[in-house]
mmCIF file of C-alpha atoms in Angstrom:
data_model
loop_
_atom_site.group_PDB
_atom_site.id
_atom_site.type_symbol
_atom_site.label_atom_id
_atom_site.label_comp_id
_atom_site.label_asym_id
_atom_site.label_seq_id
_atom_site.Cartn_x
_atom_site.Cartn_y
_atom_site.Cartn_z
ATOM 1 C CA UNK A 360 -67.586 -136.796 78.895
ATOM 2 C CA UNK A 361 -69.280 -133.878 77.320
ATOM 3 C CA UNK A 362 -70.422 -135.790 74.612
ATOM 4 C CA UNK A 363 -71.695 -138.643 76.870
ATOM 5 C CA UNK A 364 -73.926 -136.091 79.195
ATOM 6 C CA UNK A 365 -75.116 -134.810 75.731
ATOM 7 C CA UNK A 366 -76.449 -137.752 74.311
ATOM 8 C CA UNK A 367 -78.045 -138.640 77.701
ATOM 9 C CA UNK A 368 -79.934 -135.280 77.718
ATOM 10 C CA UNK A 369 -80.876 -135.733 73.935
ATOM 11 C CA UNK A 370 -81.827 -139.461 74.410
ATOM 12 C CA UNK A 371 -84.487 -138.285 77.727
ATOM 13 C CA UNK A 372 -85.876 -135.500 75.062
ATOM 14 C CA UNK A 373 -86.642 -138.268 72.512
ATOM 15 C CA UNK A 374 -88.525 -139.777 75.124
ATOM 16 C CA UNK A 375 -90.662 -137.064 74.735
ATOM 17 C CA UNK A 376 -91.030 -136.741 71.397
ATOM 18 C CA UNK A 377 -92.569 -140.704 71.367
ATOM 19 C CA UNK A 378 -94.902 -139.693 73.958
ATOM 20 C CA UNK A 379 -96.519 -137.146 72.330
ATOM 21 C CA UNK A 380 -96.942 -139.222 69.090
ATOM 22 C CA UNK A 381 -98.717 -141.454 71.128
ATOM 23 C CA UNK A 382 -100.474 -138.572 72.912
ATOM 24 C CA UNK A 383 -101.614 -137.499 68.902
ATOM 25 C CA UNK A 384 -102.538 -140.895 68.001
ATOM 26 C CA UNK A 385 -104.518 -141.449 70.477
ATOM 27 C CA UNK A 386 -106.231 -137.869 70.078
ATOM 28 C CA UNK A 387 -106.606 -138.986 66.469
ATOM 29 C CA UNK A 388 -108.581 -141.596 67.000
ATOM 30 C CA UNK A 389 -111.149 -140.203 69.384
ATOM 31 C CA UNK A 390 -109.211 -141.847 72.373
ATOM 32 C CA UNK A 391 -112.173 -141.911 75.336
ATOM 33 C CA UNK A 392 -110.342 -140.882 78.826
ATOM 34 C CA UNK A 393 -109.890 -137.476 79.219
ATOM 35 C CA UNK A 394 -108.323 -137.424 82.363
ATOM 36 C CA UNK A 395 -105.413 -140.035 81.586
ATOM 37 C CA UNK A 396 -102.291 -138.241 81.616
ATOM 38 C CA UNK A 397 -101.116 -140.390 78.320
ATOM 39 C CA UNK A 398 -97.184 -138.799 78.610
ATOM 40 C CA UNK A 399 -97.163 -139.982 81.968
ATOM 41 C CA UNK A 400 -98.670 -143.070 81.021
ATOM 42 C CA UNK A 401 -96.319 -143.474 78.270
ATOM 43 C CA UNK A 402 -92.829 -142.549 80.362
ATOM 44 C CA UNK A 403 -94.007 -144.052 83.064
ATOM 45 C CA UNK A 404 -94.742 -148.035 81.201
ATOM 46 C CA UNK A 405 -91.337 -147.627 79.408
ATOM 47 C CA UNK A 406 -89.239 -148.837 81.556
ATOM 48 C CA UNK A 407 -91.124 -152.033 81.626
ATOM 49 C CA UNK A 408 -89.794 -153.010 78.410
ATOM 50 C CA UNK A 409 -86.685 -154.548 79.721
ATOM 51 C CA UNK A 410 -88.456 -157.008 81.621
ATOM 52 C CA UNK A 411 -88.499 -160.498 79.901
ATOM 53 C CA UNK A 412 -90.609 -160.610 76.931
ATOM 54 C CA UNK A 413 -89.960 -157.263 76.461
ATOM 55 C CA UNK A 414 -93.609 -157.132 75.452
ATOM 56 C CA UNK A 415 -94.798 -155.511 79.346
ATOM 57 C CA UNK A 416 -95.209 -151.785 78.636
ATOM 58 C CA UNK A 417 -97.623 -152.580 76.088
ATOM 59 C CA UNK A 418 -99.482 -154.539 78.889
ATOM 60 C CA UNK A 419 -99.712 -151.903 81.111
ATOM 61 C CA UNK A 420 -100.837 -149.364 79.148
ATOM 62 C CA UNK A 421 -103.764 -151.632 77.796
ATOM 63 C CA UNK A 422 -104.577 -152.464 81.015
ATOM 64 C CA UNK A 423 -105.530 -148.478 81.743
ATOM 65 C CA UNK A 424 -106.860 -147.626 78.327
ATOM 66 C CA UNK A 425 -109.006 -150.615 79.078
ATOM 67 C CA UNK A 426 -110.598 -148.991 82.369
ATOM 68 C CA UNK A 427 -112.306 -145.916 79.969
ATOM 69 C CA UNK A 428 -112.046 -148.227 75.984
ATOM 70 C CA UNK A 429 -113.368 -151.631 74.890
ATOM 71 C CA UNK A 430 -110.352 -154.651 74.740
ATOM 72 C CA UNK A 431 -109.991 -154.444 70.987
ATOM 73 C CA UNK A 432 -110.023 -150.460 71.011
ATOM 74 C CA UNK A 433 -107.536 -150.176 73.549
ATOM 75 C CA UNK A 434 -105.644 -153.149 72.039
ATOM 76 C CA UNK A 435 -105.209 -151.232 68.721
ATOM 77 C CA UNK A 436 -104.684 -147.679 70.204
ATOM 78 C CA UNK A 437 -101.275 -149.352 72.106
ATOM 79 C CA UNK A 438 -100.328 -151.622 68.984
ATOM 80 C CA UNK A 439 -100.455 -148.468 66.575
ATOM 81 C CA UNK A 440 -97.424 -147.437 68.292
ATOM 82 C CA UNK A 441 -94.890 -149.307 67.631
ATOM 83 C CA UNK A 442 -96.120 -149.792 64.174
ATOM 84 C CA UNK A 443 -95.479 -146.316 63.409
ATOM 85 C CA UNK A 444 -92.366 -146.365 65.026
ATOM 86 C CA UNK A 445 -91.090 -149.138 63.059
ATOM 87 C CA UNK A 446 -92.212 -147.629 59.783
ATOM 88 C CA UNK A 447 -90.354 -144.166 60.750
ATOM 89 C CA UNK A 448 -87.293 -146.032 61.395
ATOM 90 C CA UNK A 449 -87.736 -147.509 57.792
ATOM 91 C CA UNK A 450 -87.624 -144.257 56.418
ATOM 92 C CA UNK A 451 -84.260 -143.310 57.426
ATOM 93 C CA UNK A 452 -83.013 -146.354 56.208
ATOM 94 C CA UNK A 453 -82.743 -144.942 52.233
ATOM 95 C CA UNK A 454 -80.605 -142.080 53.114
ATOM 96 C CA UNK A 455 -77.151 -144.267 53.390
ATOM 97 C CA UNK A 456 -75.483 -146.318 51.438
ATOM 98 C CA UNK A 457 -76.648 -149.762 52.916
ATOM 99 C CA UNK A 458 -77.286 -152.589 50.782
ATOM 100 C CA UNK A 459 -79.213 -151.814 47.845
ATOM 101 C CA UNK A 460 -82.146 -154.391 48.733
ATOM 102 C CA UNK A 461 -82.489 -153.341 51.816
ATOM 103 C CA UNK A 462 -82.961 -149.747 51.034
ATOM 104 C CA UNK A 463 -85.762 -150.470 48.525
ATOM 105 C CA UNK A 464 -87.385 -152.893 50.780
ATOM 106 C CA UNK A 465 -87.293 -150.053 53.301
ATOM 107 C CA UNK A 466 -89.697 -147.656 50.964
ATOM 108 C CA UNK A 467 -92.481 -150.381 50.546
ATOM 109 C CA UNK A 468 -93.960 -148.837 54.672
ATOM 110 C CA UNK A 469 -94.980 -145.381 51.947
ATOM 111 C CA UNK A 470 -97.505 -148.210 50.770
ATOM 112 C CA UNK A 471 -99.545 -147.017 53.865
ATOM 113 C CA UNK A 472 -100.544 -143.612 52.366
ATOM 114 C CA UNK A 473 -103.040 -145.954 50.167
ATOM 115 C CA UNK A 474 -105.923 -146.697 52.852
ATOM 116 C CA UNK A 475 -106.808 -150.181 51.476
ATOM 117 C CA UNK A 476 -102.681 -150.716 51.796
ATOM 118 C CA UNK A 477 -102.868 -149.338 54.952
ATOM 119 C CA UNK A 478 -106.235 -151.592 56.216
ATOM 120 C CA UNK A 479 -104.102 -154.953 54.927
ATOM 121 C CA UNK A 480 -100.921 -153.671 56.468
ATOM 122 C CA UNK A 481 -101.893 -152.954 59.470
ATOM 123 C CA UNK A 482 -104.076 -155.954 60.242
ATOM 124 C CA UNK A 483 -101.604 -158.337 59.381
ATOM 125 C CA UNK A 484 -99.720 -156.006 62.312
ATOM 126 C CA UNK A 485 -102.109 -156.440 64.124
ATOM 127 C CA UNK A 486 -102.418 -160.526 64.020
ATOM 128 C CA UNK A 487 -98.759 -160.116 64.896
ATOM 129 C CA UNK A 488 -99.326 -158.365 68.137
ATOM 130 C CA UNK A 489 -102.152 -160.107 68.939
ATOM 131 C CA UNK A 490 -99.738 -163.475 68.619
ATOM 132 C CA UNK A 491 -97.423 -162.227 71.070
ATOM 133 C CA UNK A 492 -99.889 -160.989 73.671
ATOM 134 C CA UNK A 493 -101.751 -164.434 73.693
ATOM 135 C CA UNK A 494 -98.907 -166.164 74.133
ATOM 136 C CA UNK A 495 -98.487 -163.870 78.083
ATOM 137 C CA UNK A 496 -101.900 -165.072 78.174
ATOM 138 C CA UNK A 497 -102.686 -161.314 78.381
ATOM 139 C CA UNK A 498 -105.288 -161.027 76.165
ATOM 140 C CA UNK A 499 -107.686 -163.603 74.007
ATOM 141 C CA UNK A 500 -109.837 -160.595 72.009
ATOM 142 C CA UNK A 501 -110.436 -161.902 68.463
ATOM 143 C CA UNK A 502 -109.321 -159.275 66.182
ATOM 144 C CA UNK A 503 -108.725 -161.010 63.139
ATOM 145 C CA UNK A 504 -112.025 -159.057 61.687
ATOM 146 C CA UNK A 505 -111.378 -155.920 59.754
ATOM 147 C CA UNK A 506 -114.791 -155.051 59.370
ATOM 148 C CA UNK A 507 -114.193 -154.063 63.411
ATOM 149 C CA UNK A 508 -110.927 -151.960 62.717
ATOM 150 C CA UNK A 509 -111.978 -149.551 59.243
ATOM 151 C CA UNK A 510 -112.798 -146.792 61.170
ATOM 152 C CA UNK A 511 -108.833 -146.725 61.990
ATOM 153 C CA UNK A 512 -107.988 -146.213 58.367
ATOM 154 C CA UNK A 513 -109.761 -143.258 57.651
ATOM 155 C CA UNK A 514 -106.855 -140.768 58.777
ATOM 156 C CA UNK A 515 -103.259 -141.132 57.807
ATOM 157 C CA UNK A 516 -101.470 -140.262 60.826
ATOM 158 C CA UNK A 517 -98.908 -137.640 59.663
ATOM 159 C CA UNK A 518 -98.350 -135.623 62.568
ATOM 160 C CA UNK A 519 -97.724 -138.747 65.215
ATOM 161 C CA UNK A 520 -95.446 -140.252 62.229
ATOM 162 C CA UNK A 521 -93.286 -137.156 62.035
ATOM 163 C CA UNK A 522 -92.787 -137.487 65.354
ATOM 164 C CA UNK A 523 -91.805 -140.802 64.888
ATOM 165 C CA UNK A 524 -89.320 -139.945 62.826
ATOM 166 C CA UNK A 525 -88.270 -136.979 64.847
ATOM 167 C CA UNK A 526 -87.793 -139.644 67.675
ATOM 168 C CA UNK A 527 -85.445 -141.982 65.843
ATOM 169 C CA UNK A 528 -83.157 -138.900 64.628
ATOM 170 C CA UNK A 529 -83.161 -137.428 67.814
ATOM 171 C CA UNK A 530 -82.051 -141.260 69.345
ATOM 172 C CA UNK A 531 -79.674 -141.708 66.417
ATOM 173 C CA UNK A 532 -78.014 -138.306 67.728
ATOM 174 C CA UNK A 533 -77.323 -139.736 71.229
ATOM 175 C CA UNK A 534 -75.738 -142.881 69.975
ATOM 176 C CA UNK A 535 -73.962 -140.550 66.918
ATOM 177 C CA UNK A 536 -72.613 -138.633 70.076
ATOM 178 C CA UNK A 537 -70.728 -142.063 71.727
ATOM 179 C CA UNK A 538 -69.295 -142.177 68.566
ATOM 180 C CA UNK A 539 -67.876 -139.119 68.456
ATOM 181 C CA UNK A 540 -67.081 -139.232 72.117
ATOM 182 C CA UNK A 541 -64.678 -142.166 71.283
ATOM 183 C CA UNK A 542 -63.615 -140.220 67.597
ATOM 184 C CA UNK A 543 -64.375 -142.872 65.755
ATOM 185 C CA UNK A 544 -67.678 -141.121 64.293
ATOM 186 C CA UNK A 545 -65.392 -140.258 60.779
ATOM 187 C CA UNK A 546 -65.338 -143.816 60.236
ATOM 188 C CA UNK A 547 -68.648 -143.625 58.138
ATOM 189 C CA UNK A 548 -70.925 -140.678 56.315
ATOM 190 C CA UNK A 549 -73.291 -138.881 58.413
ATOM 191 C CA UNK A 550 -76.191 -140.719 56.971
ATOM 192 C CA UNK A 551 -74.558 -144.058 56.383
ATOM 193 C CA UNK A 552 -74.472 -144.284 60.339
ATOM 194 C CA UNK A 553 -78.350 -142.760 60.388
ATOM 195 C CA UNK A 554 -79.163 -145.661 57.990
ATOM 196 C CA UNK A 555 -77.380 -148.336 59.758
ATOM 197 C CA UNK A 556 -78.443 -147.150 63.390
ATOM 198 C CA UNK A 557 -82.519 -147.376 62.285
ATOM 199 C CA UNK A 558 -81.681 -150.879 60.515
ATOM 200 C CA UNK A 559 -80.124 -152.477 64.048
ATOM 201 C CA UNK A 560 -82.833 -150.649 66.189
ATOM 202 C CA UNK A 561 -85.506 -152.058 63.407
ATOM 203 C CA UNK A 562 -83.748 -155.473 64.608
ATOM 204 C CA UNK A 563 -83.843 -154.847 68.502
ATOM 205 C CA UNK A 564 -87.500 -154.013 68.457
ATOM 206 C CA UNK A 565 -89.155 -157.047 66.176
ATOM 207 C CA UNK A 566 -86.861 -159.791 67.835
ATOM 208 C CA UNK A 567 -89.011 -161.313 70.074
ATOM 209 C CA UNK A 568 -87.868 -161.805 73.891
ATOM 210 C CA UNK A 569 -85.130 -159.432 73.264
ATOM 211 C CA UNK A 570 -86.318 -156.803 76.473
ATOM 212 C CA UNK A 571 -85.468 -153.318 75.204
ATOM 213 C CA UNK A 572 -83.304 -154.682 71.814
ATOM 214 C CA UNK A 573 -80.647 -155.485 74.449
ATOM 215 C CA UNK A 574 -78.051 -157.767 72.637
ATOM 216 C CA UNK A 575 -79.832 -157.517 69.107
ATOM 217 C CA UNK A 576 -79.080 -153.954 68.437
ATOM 218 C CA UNK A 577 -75.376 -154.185 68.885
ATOM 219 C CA UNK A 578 -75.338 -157.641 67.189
ATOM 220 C CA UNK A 579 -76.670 -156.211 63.921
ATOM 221 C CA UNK A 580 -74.467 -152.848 64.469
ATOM 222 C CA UNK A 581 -71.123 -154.732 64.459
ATOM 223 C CA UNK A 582 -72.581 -156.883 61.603
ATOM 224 C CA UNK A 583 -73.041 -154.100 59.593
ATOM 225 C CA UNK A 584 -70.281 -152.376 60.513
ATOM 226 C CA UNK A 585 -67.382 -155.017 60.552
ATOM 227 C CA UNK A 586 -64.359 -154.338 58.825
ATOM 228 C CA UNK A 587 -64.893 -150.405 58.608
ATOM 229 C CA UNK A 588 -64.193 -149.567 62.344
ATOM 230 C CA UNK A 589 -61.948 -150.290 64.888
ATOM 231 C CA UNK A 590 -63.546 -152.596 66.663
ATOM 232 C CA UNK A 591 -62.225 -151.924 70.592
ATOM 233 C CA UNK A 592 -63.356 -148.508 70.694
ATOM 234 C CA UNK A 593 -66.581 -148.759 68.647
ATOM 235 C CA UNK A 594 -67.689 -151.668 71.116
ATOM 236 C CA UNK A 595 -67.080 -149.065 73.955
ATOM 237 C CA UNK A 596 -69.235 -146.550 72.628
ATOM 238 C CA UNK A 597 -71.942 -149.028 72.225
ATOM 239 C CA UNK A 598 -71.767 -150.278 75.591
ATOM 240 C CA UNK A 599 -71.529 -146.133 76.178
ATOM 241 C CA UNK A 600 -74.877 -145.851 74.490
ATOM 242 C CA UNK A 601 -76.490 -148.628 75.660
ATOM 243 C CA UNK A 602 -75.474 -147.407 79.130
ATOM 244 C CA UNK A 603 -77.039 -143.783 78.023
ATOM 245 C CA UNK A 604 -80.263 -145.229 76.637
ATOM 246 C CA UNK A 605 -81.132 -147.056 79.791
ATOM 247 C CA UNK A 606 -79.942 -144.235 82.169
ATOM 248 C CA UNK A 607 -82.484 -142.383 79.950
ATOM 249 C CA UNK A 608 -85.512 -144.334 80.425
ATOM 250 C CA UNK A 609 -84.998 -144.582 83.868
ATOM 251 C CA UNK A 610 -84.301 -140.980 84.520
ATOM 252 C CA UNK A 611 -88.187 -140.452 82.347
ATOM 253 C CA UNK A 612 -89.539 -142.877 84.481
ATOM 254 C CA UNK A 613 -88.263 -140.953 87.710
ATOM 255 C CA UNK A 614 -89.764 -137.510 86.370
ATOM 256 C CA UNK A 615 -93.382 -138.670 84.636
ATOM 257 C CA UNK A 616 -93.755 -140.058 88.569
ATOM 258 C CA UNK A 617 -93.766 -136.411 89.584
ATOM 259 C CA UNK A 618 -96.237 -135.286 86.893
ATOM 260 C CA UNK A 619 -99.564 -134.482 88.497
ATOM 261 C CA UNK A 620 -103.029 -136.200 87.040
ATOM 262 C CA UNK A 621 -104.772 -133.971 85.145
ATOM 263 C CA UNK A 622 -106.434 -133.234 81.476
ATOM 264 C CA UNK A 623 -104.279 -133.467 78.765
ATOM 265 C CA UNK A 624 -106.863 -134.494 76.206
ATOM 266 C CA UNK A 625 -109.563 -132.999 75.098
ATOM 267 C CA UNK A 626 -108.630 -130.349 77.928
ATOM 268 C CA UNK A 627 -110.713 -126.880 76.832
#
């Protein structure tokens, strides 16, 4: 039980951590709306990503960066997100011992240091995003142009990134900590279960309609993993985690509704 109430408090800090990347991204791109509270904003949304679709937090926080940004600015500023996120999960990938391809695949996201990588990259996220919004009929914003998006490449975003990566660690710690709460975390290498954890979260955040990775992410985990564990107990601590993760969100949600409005960017 200890471990379980520490990967709940560990899980509610990574929360944090992927608000302020967004909170830097959006500083680093000259976000206009000084008085948005964007770590409310940001804890606040999340929870809406278990609602069918799974697509719904993005919506609402376009729909208040659109109040003080153009469509396509506010658009991009949300769909940078999860971009970054997936490519810090991709980075964690190398460290274990999972299949050879898929660890070199994983290294082809470093391709974004290059800006004209970056500029083709991220467009073709873009399209991607764009695809699943229309669909909601939420938005209808041609942004297939990249003369419109350049001034986005100019900075590499290394300090929201780290973050990133900071966030899927610190995540990967609270589901490392289910394992360990059923003993069956000696069943693998420390960084074999880092690698496989951002691989099945990689899985439960691109499949589409899949609200919050529900389903997907322990698909892929006993996938990976079949064979090497015992499977009772490792399903537990999945359920465990899942059970942690949500308790998480919901718990962020509960506290960013007690954070008062006020400057957070470009605050002097």
């Amino acid at each position: 039980f200890l471990h379980l109430i520490a990967s709940f408090l560990i899980t509610c800090i990574s929360l944090i951590f992927n608000a302020l990347a967004w909170k830097y991204l959006l500083e680093l791109f000259k976000f206009n709306g000084a008085k948005i509270n964007t770590v409310k904003l940001y804890l606040k949304s999340n929870i809406l990503k278990y609602l069918p679709g799974g697509i719904w937090h993005f919506v609402d926080r376009i729909r208040v960066l659109r109040q003080s940004n153009s469509s396509i600015d506010s658009f991009v500023l949300v769909a940078l997100e999860p971009f970054l996120m997936l490519i810090a999960a991709l980075l964690w990938i190398p460290f274990g011992q999972i299949n050879i391809f898929i660890r070199i695949t994983s290294l082809f996201p470093l391709l974004i240091i290059i800006p004209k990588s970056r500029e083709i990259i991220f467009n073709r996220f873009l399209v991607y995003m764009q695809g699943k919004l229309i669909k909601s009929n939420i938005i209808n914003t041609n942004l297939d142009s990249p003369e419109e998006m350049k001034k986005n490449y100019n900075k590499f975003p290394f300090k929201p990134l780290l973050l990133e990566m900071i966030f899927i660690l610190s995540r990967f710690i609270g589901f490392f900590l289910c394992l360990k709460a059923f003993n069956i975390s000696n069943h693998l290498y420390f960084f074999d279960w880092i690698s496989t954890f951002a691989f099945a979260w990689i899985c439960g955040l691109i499949v589409p309609g899949a609200p919050g990775g529900i389903g997907v992410f322990e698909a892929t985990f006993l996938l990976l993993t079949g064979g090497i564990v015992i499977e009772g107990p490792f399903i537990l601590s999945l359920l465990c985690y899942r059970i942690v993760s949500t308790l998480a969100d919901i718990t962020m949600y509960s506290l960013s509704r007690l954070i008062k409005n006020k400057r957070i960017i470009y605050s002097k």
